[in-house]
PDB file of C-alpha atoms in Angstrom:
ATOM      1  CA  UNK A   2       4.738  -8.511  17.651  1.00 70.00           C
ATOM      2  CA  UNK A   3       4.061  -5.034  18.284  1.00 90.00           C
ATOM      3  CA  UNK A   4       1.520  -2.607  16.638  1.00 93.00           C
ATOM      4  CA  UNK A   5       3.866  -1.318  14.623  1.00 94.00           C
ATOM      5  CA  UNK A   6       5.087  -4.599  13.328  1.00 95.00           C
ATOM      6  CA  UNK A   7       1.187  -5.501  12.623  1.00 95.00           C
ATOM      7  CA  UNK A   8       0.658  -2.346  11.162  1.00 97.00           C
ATOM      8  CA  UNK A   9       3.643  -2.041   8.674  1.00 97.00           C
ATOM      9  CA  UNK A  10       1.718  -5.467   6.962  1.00 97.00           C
ATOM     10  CA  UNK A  11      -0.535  -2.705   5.715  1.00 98.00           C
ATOM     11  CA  UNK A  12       2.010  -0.331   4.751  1.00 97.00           C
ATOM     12  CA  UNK A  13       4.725  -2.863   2.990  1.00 95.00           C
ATOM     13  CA  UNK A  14       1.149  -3.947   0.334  1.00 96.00           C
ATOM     14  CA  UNK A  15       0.550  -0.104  -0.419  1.00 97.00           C
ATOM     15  CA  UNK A  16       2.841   0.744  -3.106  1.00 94.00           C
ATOM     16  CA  UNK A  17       2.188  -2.888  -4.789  1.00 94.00           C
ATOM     17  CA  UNK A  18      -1.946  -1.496  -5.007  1.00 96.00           C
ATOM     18  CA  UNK A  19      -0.651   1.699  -5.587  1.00 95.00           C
ATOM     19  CA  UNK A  20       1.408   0.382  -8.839  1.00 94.00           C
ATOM     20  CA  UNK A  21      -1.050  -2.316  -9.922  1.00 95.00           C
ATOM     21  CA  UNK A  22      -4.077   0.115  -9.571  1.00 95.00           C
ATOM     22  CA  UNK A  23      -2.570   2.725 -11.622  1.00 94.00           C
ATOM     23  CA  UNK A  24      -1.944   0.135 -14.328  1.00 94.00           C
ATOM     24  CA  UNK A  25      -5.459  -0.741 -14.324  1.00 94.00           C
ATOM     25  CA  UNK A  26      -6.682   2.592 -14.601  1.00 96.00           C
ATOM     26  CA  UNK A  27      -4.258   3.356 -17.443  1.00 95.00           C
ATOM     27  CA  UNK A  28      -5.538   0.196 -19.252  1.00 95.00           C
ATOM     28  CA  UNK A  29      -9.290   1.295 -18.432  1.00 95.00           C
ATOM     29  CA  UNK A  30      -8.363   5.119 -20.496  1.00 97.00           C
ATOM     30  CA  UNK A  31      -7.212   3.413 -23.314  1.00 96.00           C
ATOM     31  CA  UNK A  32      -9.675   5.195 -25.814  1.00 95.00           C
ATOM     32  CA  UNK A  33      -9.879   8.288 -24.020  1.00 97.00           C
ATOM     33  CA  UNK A  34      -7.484  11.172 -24.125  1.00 97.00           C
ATOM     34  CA  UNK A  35      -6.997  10.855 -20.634  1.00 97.00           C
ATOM     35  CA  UNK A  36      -3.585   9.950 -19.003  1.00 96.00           C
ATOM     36  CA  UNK A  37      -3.707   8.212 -15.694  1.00 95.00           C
ATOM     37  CA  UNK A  38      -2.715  11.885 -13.437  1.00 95.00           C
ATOM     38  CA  UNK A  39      -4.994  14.048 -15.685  1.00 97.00           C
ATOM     39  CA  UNK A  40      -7.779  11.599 -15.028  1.00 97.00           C
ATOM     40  CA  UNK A  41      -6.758  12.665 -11.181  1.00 96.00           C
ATOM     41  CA  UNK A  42      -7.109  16.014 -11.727  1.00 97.00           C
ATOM     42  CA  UNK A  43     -10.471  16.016 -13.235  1.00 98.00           C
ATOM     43  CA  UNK A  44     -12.005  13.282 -10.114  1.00 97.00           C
ATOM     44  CA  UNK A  45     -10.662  15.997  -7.618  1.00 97.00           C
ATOM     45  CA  UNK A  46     -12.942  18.968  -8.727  1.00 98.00           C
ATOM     46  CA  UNK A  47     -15.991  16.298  -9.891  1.00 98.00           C
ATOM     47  CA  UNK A  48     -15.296  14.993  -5.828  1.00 96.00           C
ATOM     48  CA  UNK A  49     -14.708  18.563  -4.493  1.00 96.00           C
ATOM     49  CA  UNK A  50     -16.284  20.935  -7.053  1.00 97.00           C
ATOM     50  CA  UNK A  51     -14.365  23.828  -8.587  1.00 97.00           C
ATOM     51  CA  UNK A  52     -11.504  24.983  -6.809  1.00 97.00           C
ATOM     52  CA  UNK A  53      -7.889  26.271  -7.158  1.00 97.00           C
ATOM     53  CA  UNK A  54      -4.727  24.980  -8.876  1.00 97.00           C
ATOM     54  CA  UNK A  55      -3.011  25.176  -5.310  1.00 96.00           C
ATOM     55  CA  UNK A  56      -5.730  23.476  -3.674  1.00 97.00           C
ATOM     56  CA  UNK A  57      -5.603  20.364  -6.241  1.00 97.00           C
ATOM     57  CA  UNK A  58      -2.153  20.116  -5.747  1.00 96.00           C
ATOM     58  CA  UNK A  59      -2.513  19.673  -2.360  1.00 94.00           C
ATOM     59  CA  UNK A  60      -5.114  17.063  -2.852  1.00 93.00           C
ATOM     60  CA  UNK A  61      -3.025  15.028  -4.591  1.00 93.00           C
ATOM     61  CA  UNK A  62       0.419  15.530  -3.109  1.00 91.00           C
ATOM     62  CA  UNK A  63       2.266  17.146  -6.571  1.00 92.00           C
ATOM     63  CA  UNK A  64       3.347  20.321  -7.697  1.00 94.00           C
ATOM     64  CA  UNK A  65       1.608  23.286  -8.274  1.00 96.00           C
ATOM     65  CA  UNK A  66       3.088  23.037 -11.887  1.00 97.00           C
ATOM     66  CA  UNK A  67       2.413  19.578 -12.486  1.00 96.00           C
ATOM     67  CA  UNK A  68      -1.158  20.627 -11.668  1.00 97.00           C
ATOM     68  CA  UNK A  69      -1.606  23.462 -14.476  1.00 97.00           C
ATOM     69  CA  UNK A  70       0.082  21.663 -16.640  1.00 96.00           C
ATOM     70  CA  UNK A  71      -3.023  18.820 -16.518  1.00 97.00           C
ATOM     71  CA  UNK A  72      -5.537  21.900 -16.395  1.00 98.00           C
ATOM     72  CA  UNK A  73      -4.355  23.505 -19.420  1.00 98.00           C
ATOM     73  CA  UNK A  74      -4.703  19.727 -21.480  1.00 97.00           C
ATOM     74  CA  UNK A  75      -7.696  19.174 -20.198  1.00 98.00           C
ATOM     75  CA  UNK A  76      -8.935  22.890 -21.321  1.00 98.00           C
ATOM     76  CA  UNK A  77      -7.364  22.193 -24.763  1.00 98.00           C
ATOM     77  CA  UNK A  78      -9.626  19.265 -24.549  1.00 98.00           C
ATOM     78  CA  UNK A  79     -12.633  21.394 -23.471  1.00 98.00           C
ATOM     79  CA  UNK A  80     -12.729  19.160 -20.680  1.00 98.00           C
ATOM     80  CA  UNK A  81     -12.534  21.920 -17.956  1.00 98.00           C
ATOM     81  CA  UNK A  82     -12.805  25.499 -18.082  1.00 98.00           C
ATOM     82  CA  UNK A  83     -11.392  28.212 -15.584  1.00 97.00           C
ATOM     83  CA  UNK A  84     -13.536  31.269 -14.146  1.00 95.00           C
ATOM     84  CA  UNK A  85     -13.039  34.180 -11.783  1.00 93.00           C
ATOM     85  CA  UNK A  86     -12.306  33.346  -7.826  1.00 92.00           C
ATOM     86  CA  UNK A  87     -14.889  35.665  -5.779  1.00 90.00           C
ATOM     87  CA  UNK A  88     -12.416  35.181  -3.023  1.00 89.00           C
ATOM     88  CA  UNK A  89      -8.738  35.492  -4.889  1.00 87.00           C
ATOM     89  CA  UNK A  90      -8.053  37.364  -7.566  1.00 86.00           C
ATOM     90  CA  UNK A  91      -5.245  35.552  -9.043  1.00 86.00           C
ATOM     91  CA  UNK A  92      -5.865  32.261  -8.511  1.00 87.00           C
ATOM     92  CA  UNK A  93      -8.859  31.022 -10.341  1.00 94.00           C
ATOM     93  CA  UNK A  94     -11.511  28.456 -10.555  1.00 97.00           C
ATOM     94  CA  UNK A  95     -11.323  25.103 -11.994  1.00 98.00           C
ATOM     95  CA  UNK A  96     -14.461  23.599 -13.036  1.00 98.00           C
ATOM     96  CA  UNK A  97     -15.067  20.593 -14.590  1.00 98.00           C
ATOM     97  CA  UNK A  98     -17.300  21.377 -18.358  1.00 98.00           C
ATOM     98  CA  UNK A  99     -20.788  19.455 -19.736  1.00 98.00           C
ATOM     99  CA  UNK A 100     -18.337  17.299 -21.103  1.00 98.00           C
ATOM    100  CA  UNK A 101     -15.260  16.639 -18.527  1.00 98.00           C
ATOM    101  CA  UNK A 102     -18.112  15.607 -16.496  1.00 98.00           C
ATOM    102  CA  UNK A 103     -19.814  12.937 -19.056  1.00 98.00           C
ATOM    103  CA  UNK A 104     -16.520  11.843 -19.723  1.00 98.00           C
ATOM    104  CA  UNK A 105     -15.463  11.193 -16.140  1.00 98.00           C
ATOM    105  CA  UNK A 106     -18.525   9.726 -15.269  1.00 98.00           C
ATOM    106  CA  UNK A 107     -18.188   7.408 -18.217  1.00 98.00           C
ATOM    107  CA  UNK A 108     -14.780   6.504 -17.536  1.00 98.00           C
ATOM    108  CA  UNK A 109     -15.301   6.058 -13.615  1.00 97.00           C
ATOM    109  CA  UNK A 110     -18.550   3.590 -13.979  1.00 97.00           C
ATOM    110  CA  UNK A 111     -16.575   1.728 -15.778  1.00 96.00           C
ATOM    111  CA  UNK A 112     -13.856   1.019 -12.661  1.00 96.00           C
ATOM    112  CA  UNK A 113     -16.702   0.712 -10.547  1.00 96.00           C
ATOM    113  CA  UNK A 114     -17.703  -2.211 -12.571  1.00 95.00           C
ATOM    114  CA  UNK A 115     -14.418  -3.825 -12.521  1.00 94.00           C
ATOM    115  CA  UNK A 116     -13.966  -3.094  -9.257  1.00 95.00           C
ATOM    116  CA  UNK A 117     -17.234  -5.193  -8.632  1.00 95.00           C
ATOM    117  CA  UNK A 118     -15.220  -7.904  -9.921  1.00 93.00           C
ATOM    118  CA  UNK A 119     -12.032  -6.971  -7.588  1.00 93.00           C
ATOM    119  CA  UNK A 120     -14.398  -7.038  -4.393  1.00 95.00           C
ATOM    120  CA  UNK A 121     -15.775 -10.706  -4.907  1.00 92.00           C
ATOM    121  CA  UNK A 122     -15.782 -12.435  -2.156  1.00 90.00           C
ATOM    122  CA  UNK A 123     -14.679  -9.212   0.198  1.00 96.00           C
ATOM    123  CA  UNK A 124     -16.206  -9.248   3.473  1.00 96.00           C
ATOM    124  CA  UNK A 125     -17.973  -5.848   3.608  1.00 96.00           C
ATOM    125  CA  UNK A 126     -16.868  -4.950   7.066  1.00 97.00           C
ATOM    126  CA  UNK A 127     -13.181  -5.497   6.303  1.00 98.00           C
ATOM    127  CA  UNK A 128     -13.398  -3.176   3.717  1.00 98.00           C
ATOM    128  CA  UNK A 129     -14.862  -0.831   6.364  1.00 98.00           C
ATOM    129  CA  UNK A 130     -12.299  -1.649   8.433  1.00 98.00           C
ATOM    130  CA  UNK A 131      -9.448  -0.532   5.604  1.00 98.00           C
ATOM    131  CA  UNK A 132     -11.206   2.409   5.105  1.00 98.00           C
ATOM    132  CA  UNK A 133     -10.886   3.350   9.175  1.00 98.00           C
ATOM    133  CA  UNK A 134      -7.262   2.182   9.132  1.00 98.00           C
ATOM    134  CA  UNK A 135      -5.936   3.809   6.078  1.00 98.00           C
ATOM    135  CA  UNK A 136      -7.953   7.344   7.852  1.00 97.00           C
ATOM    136  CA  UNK A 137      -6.088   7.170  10.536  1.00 96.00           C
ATOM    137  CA  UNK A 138      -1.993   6.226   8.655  1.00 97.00           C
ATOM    138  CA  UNK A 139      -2.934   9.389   6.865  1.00 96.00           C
ATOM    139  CA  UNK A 140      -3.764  11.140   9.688  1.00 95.00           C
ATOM    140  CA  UNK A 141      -1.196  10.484  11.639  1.00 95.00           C
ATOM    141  CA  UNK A 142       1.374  10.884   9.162  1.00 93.00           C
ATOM    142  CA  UNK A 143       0.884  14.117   7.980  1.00 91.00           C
ATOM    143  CA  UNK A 144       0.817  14.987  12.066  1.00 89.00           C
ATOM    144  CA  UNK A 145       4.302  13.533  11.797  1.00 82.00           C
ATOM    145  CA  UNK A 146       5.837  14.179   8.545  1.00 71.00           C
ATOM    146  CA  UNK A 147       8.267  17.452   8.702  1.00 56.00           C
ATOM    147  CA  UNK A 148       5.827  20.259   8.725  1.00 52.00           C
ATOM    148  CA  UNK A 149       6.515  23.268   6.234  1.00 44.00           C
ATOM    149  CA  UNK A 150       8.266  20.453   3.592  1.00 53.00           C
ATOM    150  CA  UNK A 151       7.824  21.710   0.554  1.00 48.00           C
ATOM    151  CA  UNK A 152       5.437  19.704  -2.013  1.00 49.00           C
ATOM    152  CA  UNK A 153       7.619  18.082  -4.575  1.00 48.00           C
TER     153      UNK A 153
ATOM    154  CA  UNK B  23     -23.858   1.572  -2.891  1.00 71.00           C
ATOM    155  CA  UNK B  24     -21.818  -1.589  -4.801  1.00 90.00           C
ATOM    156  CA  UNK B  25     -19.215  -3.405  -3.571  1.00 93.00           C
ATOM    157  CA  UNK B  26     -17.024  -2.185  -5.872  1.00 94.00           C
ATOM    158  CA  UNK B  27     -17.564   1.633  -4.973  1.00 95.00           C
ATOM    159  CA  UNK B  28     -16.953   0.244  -1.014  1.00 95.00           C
ATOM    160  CA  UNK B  29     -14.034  -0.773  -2.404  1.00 97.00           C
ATOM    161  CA  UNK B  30     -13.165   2.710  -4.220  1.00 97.00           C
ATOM    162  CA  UNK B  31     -12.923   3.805  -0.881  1.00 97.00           C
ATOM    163  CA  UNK B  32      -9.738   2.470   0.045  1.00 98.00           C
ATOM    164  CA  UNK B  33      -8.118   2.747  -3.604  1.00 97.00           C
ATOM    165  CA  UNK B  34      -8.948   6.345  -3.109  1.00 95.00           C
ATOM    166  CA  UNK B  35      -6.857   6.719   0.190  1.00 96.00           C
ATOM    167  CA  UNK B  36      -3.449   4.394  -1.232  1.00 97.00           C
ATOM    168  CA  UNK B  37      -2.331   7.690  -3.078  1.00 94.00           C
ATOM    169  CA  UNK B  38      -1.978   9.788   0.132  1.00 94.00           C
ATOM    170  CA  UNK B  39      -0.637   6.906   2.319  1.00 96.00           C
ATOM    171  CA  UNK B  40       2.015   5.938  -0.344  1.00 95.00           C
ATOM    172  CA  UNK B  41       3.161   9.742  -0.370  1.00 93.00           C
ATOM    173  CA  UNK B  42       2.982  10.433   3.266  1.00 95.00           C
ATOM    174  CA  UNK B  43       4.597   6.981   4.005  1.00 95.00           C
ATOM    175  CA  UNK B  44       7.527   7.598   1.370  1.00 94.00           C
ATOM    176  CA  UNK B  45       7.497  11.050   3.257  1.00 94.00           C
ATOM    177  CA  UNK B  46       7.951   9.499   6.670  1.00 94.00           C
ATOM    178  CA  UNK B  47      10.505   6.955   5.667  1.00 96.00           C
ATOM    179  CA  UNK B  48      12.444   9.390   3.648  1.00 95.00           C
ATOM    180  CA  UNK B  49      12.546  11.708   7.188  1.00 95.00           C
ATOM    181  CA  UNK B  50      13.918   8.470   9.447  1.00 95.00           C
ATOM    182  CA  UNK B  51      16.921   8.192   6.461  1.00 97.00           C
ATOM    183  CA  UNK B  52      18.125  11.808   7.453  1.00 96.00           C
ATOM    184  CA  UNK B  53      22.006  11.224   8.480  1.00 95.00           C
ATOM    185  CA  UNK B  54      21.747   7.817   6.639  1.00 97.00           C
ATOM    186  CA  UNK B  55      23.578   7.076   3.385  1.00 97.00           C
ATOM    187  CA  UNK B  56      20.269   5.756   2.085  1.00 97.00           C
ATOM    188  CA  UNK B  57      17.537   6.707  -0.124  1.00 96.00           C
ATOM    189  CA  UNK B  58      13.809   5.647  -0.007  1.00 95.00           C
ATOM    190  CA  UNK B  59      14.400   3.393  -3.033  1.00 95.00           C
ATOM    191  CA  UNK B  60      17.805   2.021  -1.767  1.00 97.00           C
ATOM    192  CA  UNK B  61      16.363   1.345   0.784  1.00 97.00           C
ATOM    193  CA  UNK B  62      13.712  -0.344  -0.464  1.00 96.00           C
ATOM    194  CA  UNK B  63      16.505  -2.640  -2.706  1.00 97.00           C
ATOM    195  CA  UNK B  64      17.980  -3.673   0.665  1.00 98.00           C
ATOM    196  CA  UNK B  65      14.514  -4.608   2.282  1.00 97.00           C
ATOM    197  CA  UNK B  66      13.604  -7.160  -0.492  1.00 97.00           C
ATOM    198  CA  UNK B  67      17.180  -8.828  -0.162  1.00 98.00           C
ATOM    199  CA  UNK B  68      16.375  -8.358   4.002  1.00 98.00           C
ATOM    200  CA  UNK B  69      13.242  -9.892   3.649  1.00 96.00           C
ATOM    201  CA  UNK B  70      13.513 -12.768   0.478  1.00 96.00           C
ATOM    202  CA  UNK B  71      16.860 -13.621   1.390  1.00 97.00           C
ATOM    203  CA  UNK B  72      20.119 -13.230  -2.048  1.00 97.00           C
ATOM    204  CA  UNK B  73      18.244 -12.872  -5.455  1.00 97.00           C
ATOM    205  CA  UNK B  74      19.060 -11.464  -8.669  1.00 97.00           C
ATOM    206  CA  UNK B  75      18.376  -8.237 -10.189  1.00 97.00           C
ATOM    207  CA  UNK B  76      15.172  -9.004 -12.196  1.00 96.00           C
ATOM    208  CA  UNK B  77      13.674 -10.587  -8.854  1.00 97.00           C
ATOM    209  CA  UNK B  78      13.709  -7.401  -7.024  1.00 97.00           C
ATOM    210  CA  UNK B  79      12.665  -5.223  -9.795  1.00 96.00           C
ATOM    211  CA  UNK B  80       9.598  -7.175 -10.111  1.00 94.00           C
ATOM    212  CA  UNK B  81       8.995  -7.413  -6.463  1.00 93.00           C
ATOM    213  CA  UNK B  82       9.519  -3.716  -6.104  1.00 93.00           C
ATOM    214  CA  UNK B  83       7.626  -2.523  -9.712  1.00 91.00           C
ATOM    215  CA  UNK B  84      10.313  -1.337 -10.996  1.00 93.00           C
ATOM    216  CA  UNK B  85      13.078  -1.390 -13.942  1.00 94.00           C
ATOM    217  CA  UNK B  86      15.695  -3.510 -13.602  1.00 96.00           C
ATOM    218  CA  UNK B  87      17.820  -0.626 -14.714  1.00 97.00           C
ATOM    219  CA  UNK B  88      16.619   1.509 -11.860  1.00 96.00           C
ATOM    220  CA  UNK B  89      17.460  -1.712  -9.258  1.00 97.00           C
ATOM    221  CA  UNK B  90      20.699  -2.114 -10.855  1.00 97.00           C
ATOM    222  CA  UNK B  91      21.572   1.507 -10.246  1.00 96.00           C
ATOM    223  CA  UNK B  92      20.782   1.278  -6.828  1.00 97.00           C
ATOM    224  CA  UNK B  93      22.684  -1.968  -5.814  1.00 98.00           C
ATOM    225  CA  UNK B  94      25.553  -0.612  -7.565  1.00 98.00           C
ATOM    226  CA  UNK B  95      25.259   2.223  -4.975  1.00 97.00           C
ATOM    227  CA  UNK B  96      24.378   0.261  -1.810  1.00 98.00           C
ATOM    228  CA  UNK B  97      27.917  -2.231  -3.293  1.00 98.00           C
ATOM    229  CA  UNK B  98      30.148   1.507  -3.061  1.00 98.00           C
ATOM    230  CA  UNK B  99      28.563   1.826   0.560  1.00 98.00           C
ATOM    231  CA  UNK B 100      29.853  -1.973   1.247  1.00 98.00           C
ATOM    232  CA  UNK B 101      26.039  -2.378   2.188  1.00 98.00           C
ATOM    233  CA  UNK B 102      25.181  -5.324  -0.794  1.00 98.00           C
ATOM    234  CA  UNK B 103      27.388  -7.682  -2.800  1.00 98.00           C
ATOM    235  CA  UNK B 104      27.184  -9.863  -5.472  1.00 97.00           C
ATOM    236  CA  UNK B 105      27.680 -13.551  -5.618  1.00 95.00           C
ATOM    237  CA  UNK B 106      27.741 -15.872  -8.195  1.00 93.00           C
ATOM    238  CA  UNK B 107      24.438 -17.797  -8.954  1.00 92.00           C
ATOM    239  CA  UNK B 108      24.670 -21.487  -9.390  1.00 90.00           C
ATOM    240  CA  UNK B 109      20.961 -21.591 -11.447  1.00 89.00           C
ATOM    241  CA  UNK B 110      22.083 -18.816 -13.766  1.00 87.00           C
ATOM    242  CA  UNK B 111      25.409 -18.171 -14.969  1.00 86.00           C
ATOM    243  CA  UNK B 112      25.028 -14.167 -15.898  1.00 86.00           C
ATOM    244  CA  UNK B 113      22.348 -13.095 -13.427  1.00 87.00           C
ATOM    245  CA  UNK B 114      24.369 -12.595  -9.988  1.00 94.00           C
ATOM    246  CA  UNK B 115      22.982 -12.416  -6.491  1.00 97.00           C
ATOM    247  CA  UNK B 116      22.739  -9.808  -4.621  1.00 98.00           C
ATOM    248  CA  UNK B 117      23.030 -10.239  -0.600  1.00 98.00           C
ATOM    249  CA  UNK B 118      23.077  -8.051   2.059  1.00 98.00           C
ATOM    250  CA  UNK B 119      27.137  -7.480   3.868  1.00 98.00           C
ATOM    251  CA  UNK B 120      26.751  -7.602   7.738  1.00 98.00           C
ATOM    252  CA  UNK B 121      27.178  -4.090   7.235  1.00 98.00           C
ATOM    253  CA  UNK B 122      23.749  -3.380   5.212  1.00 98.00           C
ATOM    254  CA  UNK B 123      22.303  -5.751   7.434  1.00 98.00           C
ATOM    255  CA  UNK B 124      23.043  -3.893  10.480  1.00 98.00           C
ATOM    256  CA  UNK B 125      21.960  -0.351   8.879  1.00 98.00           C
ATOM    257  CA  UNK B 126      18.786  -1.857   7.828  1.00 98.00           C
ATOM    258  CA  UNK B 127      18.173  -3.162  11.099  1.00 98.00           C
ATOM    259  CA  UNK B 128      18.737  -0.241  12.990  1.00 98.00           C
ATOM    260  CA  UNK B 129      16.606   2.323  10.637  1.00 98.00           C
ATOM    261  CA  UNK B 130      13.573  -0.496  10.251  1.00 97.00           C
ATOM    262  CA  UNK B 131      13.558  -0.489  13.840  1.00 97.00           C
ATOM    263  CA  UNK B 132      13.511   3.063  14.349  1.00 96.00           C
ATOM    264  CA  UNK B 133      10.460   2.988  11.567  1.00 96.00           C
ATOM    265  CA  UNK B 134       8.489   0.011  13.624  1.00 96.00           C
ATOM    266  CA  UNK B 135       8.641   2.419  16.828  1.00 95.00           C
ATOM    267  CA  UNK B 136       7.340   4.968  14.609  1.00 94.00           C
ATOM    268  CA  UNK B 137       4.446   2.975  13.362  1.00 95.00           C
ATOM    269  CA  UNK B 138       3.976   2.175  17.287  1.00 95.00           C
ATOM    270  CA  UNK B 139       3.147   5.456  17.679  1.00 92.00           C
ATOM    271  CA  UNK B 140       0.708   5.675  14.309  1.00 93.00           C
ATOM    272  CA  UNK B 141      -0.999   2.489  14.965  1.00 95.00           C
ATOM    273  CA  UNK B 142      -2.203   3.840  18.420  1.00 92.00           C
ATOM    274  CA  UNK B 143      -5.994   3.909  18.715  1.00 90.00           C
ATOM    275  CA  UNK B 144      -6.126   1.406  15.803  1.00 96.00           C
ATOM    276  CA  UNK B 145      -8.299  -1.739  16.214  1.00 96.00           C
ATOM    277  CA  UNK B 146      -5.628  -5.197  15.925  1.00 96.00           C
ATOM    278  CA  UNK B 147      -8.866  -6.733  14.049  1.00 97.00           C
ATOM    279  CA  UNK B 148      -9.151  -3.621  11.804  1.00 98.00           C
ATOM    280  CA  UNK B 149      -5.537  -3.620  10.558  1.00 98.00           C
ATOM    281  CA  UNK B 150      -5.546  -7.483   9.914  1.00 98.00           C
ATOM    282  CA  UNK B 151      -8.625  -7.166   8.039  1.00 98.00           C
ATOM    283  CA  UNK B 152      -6.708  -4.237   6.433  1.00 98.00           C
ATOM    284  CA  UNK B 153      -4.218  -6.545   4.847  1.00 98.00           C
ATOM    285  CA  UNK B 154      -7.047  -9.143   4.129  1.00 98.00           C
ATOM    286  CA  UNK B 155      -8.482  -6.659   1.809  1.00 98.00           C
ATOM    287  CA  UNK B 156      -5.069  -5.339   0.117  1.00 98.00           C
ATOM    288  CA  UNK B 157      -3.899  -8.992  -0.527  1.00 97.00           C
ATOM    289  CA  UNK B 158      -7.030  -9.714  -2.173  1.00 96.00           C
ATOM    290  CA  UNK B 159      -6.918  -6.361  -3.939  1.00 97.00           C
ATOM    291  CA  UNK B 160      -3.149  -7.197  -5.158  1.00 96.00           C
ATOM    292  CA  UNK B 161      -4.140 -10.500  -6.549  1.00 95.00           C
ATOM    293  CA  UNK B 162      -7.320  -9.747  -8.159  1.00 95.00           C
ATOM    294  CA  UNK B 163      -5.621  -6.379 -10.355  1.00 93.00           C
ATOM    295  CA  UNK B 164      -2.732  -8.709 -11.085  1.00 91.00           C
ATOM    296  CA  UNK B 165      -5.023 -10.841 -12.397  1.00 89.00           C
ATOM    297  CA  UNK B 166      -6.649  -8.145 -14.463  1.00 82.00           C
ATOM    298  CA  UNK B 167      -4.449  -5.635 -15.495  1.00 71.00           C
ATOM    299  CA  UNK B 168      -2.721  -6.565 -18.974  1.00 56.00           C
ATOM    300  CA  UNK B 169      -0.246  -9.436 -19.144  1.00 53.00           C
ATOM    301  CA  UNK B 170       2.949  -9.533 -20.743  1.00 44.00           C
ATOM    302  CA  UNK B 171       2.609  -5.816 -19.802  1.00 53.00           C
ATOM    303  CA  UNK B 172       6.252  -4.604 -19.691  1.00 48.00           C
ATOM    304  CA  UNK B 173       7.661  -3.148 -16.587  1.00 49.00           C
ATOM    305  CA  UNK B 174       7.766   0.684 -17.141  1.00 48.00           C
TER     306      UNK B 174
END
């Protein structure tokens, strides 16, 4: 067994948590007017504050398009607003509003809670010890993937 | 801090591995006949051995439409085929030809020397731990997320 072979255990369960954690997010917006990747857009500027359409879709690994088409939902929803960039006159700010923010908090305390649940019986230094080897697949990857491919 | 945000920590990072990982695999299929979800079809058949349709859609998360499509492409490339199923008349099986099993072979071994390269630096206890944690993850949102759910 090699490192590799140990460490493609990890890789082969990612897009089953990938699926089934999507699905349980989905169920957990039912009552909101939230879909599962607009949800995604508004945790990225609550994590990161207000930034840029480009610089979400980076965060998230989709398309510039896909992006603004999520921000201008979520401002029909008065759930974030845009403002001037100090440092870009085209591209402007993304902020989460009064309310995008109650409602993500709301929504995201509640996947906390079931994710209470999920972590029974987790040893809290294996989950530690995810956290350091999914770091360091990402890094490594995007040092390897082809550089200048265009986002999807 | 809760468990369950501990736990929040490594849901957060799937989304990046599964799209750098896809990313990485798609790279090692270049001059291949294969796409990431083909070969992802021929994996579960590598791995579980001759099953029907519906098995590896639900192994994989996917429609059966979308698996049919796919081992109706891998047949053209004389990479699958189809046997008859003595526990069910109408629901073939689909097995690898020495021919898929060779490709698959050859490109999963160029991704394992890959991963060699990613896992360096990692910690063997971390990455077992690492699965620990997305096994229990897997079975604990399977668990929770809605049954009789149908497969999108």
């Amino acid at each position: 067994m090699t490192a590799g072979t140990d460490l493609y255990a990890v890789l082969r369960r990612i897009r089953p948590v990938h699926e089934l954690s999507a699905r349980a997010v989905e169920d957990g917006l039912a009552g909101t007017p939230l879909t599962v990747p607009l949800r995604a857009v508004l945790e990225r500027v609550h994590t990161d504050g207000a930034q840029t359409v480009p610089a979400i879709a980076r965060s998230l690994y989709v398309t510039r398009q896909g992006v603004q088409s999520m921000v201008d939902r979520a401002k029909e929803l008065g759930l974030l607003e845009t403002r001037a960039n100090p440092v870009h006159r085209r591209s402007h700010l993304v902020a989460l509003t009064p309310a995008g923010t109650r409602l993500f908090d709301t929504v995201h305390a509640a996947e906390l809670a079931r994710l209470d649940t999920v972590a029974t019986g987790l040893d809290p230094a294996d989950v530690a010890a995810a956290v350091r080897v999914l770091d360091q697949v990402v890094a490594a990857l995007e040092a390897l993937t082809t550089t200048g491919r265009s986002t999807p």
